[in-house]
Coordinates of C-alpha atoms in Angstrom, one line a residue:
X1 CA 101.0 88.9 104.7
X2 CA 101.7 85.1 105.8
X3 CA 99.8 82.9 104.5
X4 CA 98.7 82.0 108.2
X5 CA 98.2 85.2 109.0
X6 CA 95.7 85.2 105.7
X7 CA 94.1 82.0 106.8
X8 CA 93.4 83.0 110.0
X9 CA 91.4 85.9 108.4
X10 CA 90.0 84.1 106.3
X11 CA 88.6 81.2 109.2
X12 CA 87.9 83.7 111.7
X13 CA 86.8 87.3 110.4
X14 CA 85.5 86.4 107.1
X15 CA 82.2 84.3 108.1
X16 CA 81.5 87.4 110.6
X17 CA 81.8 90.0 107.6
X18 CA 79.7 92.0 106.0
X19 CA 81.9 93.8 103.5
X20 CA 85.5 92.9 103.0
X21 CA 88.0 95.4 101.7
X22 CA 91.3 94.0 100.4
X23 CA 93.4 96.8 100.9
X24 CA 93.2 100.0 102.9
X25 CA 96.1 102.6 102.8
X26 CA 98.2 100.7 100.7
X27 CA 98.7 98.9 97.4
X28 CA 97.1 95.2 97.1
X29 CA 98.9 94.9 93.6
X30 CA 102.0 95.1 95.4
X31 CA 101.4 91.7 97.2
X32 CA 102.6 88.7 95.6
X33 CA 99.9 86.4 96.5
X34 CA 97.1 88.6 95.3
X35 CA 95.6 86.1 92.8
X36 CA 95.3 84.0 95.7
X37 CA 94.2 86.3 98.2
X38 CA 91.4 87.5 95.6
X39 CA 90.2 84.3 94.7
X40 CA 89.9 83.7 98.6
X41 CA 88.0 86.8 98.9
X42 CA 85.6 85.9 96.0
X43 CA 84.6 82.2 97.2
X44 CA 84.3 83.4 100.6
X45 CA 80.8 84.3 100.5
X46 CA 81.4 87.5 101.6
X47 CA 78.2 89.9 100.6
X48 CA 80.6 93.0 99.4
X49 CA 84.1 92.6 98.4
X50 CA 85.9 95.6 97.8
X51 CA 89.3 96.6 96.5
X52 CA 91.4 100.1 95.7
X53 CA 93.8 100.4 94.1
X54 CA 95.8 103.1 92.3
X55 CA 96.2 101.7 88.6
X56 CA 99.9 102.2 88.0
X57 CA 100.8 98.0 88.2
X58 CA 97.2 97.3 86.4
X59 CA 98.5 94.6 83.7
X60 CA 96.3 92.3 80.8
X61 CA 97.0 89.2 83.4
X62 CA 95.8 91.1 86.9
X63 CA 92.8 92.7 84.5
X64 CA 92.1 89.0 84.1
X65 CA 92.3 87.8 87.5
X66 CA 90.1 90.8 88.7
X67 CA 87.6 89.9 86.2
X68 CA 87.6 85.8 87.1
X69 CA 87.7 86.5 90.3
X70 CA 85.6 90.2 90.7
X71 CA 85.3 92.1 93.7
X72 CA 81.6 93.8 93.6
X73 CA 83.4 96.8 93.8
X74 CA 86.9 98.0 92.2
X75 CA 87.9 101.6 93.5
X76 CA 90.5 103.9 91.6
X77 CA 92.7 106.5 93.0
X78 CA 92.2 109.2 90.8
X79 CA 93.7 112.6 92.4
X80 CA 93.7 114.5 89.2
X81 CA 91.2 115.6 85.8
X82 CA 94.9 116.2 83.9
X83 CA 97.8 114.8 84.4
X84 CA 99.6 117.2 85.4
X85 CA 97.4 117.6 88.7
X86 CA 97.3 113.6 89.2
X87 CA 100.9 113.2 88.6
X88 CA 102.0 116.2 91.2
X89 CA 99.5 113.9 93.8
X90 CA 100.4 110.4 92.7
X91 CA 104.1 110.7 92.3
X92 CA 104.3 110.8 88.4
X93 CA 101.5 108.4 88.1
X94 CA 100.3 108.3 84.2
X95 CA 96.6 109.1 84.2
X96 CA 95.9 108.0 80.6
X97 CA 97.2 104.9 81.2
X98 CA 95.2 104.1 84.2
X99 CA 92.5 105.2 82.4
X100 CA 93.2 103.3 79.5
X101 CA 93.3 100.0 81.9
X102 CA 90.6 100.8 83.9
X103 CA 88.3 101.0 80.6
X104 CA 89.7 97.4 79.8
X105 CA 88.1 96.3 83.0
X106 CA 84.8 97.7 82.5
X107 CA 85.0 96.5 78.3
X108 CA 86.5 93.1 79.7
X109 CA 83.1 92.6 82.4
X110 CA 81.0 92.5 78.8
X111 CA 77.6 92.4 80.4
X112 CA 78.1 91.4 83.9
X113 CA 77.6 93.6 86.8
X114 CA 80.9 93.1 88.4
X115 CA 83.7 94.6 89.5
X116 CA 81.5 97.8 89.7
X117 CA 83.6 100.9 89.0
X118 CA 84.1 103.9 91.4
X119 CA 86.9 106.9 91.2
X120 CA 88.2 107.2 95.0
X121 CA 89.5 110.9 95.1
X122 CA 91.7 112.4 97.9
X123 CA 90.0 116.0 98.1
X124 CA 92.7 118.8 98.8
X125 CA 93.8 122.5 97.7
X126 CA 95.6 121.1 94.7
X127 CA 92.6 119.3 93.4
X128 CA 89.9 120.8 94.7
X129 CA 89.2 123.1 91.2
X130 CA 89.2 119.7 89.1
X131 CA 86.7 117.9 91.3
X132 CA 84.4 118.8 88.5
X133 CA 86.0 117.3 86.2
X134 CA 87.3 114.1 87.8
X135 CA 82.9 113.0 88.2
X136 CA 83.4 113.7 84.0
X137 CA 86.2 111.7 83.5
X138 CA 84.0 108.9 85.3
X139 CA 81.2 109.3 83.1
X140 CA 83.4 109.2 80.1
X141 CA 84.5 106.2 80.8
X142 CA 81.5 104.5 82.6
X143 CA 82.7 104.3 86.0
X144 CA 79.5 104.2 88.5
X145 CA 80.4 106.7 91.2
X146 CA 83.1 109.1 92.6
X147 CA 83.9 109.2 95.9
X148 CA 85.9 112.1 97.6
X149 CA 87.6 111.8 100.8
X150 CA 89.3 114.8 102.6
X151 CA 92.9 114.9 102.5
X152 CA 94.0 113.0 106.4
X153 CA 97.3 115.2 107.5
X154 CA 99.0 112.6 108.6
X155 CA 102.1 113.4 111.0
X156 CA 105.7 113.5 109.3
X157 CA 104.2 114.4 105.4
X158 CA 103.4 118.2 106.2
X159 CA 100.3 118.2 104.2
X160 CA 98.2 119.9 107.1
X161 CA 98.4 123.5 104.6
X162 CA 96.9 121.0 101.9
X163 CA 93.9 120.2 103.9
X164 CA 89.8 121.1 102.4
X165 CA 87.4 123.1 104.6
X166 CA 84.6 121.8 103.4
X167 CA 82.5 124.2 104.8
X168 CA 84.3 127.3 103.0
X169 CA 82.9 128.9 100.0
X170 CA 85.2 128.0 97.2
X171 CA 85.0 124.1 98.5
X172 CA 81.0 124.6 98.6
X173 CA 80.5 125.7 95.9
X174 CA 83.0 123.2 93.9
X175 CA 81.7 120.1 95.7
X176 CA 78.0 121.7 95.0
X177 CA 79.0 121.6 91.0
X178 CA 80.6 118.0 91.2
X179 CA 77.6 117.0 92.8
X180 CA 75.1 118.8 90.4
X181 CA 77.3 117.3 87.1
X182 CA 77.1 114.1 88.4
X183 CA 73.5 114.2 88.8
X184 CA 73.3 115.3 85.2
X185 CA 75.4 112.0 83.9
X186 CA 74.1 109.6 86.1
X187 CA 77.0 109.4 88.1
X188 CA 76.8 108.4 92.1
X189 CA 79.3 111.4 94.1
X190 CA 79.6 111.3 97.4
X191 CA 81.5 113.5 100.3
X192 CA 82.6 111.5 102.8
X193 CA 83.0 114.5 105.2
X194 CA 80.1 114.6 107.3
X195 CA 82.2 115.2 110.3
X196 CA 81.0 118.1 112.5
X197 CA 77.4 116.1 112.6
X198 CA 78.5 113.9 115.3
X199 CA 77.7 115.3 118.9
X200 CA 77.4 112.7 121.0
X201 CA 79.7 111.3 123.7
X202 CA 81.2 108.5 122.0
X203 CA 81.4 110.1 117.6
X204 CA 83.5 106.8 116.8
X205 CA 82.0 105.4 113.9
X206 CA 84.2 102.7 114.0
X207 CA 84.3 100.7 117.4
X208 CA 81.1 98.1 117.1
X209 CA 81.2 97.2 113.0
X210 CA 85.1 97.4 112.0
X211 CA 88.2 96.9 112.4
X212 CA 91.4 96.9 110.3
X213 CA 93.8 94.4 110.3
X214 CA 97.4 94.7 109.5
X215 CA 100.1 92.2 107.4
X216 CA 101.0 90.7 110.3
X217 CA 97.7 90.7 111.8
X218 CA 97.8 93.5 113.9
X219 CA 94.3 94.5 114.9
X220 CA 93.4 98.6 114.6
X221 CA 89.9 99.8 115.4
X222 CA 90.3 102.6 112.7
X223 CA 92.2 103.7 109.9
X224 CA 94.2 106.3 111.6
X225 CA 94.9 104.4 114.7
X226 CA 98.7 104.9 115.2
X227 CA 100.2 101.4 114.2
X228 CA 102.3 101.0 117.4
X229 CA 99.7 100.3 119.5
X230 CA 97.6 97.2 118.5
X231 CA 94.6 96.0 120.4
X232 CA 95.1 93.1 119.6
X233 CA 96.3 90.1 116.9
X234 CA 94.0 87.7 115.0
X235 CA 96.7 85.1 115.5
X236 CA 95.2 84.7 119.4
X237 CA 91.7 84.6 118.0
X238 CA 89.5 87.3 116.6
X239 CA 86.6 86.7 119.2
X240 CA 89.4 86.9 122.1
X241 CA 90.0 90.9 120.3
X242 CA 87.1 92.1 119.8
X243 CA 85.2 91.1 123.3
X244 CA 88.7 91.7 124.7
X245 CA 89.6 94.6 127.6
X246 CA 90.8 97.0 124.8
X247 CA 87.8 97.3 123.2
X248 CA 85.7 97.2 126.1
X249 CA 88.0 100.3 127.5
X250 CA 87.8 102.2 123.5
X251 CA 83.5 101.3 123.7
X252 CA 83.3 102.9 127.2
X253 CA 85.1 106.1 126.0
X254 CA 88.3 105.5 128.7
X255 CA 91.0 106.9 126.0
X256 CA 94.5 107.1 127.5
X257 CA 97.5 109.1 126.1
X258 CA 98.0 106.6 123.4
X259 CA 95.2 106.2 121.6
X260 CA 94.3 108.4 118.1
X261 CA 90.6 109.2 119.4
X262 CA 91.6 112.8 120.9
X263 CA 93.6 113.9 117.3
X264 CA 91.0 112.0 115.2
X265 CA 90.2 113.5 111.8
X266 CA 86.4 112.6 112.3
X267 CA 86.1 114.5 115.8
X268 CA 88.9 117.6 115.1
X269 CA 87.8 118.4 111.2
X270 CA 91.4 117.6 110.1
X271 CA 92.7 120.5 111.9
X272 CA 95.2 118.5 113.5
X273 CA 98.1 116.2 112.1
X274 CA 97.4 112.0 112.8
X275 CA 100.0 109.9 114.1
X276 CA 99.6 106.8 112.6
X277 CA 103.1 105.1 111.1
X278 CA 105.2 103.1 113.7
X279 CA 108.7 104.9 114.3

């Protein structure tokens, strides 16, 4: 991302925000003005600052940064209780070390509050069994919460025969025991899966508090909103966007042939693969 592009962010959206998130489907460690972008982030005034990340580039001068600059809430991709399981998921991803670095953060934060530590989990068949385990890995090493997301089948990965039903047995009764060990170690789990609740005309929980906004400024309305189809840019002014005639059409339920909405993973289950990636 320019530093424009950044700064236009930063004029425009930020003062309008409630909760900023630095990263969404990718890696912010990856970005070489990071520091910067954090530091941004943090003065900002923003009420809730998030980040993700998935540990593998964590170093003793980011773990610094994050902690001088600290988002209220540092999220880690953890796929896996062994790794073996986390590894298969994360491409050969160490867990111990991410583990071991991730405990540097919460030792380095002494007694302040912030960042506050969650596990972010992508639930699927090849983790599903360890779910358990993952919300003990977080109370081992003092993370607050563990949040698992439902694999997203996105088009062009074939990982549609990976997908969770929830609502089956096995998954029951293993998100049931997550749920009942984190209650036992004081740990916050969550299921971000309640899908099949929404019945009204319009299920989009996105349209009227969030958007997504891409390294060139892009504007998506959701995270699975295919990325060749903008609404919009902030580089022509964030207002001009979201009161513009794309949203209006999105808010009034008028989908065409382009949009995500009808293959959506929060209106279809996850029973159908997501275009999302430009080709």
């Amino acid at each position: 991302m320019s530093d424009e592009v950044f700064q236009k962010i930063r004029t425009d959206v930020f003062p309008l925000s409630r909760t900023v998130g630095i990263s969404c489907g990718a890696e912010p460690l990856t970005n070489p003005q990071f520091s910067r972008h954090l530091q941004a982030l943090y003065e900002s005034g923003v009420p809730y600052r998030q980040m993700v990340t998935n540990g593998t580039l964590l170093t003793e001068e980011l773990i610094g940064i994050i902690l001088e600059f600290p988002p209220t809430s540092l999220f880690i991709s953890i796929d896996g209780a062994s790794n073996k399981t986390h590894g298969l998921i994360r491409d050969g991803a160490d867990l111990d070390k991410i583990l071991t670095m991730t405990s540097r953060i919460i030792a380095g934060r002494g007694n302040g509050l912030f960042p506050m530590i969650g596990f972010s989990t992508t639930l699927q068949k090849d983790n599903l069994n360890e779910l358990a385990d993952i919300v003990k890995l977080a109370g081992r090493i003092g993370a607050l919460s563990v949040g698992a997301v439902p694999l997203v089948p996105y088009e062009g990965l074939n990982t549609l025969d990976k997908v969770v039903d929830t609502s089956s047995h096995h998954a029951v009764y293993e998100i049931s025991r997550a749920r009942a060990i984190a209650s036992e170690l004081g740990v916050e789990f969550h299921l971000s899966s309640d899908l099949s609740d929404r019945t009204s005309s319009h299920p989009c929980p996105y349209l009227e508090d969030t958007v997504f906004i891409d390294q060139d400024g892009s504007v998506f309305p959701c995270p699975y909103w295919n990325t060749e189809y903008p609404v919009g840019n902030v580089m022509e002014g964030f207002n001009k966007v979201w009161y513009g005639t794309e949203y209006a059409r999105l808010r009034n339920g008028e989908f065409i042939s382009t949009d995500n909405c009808l293959h959506c993973p929060e209106v279809t289950l996850r029973t159908m693969e997501v275009l999302k990636a430009k080709q």
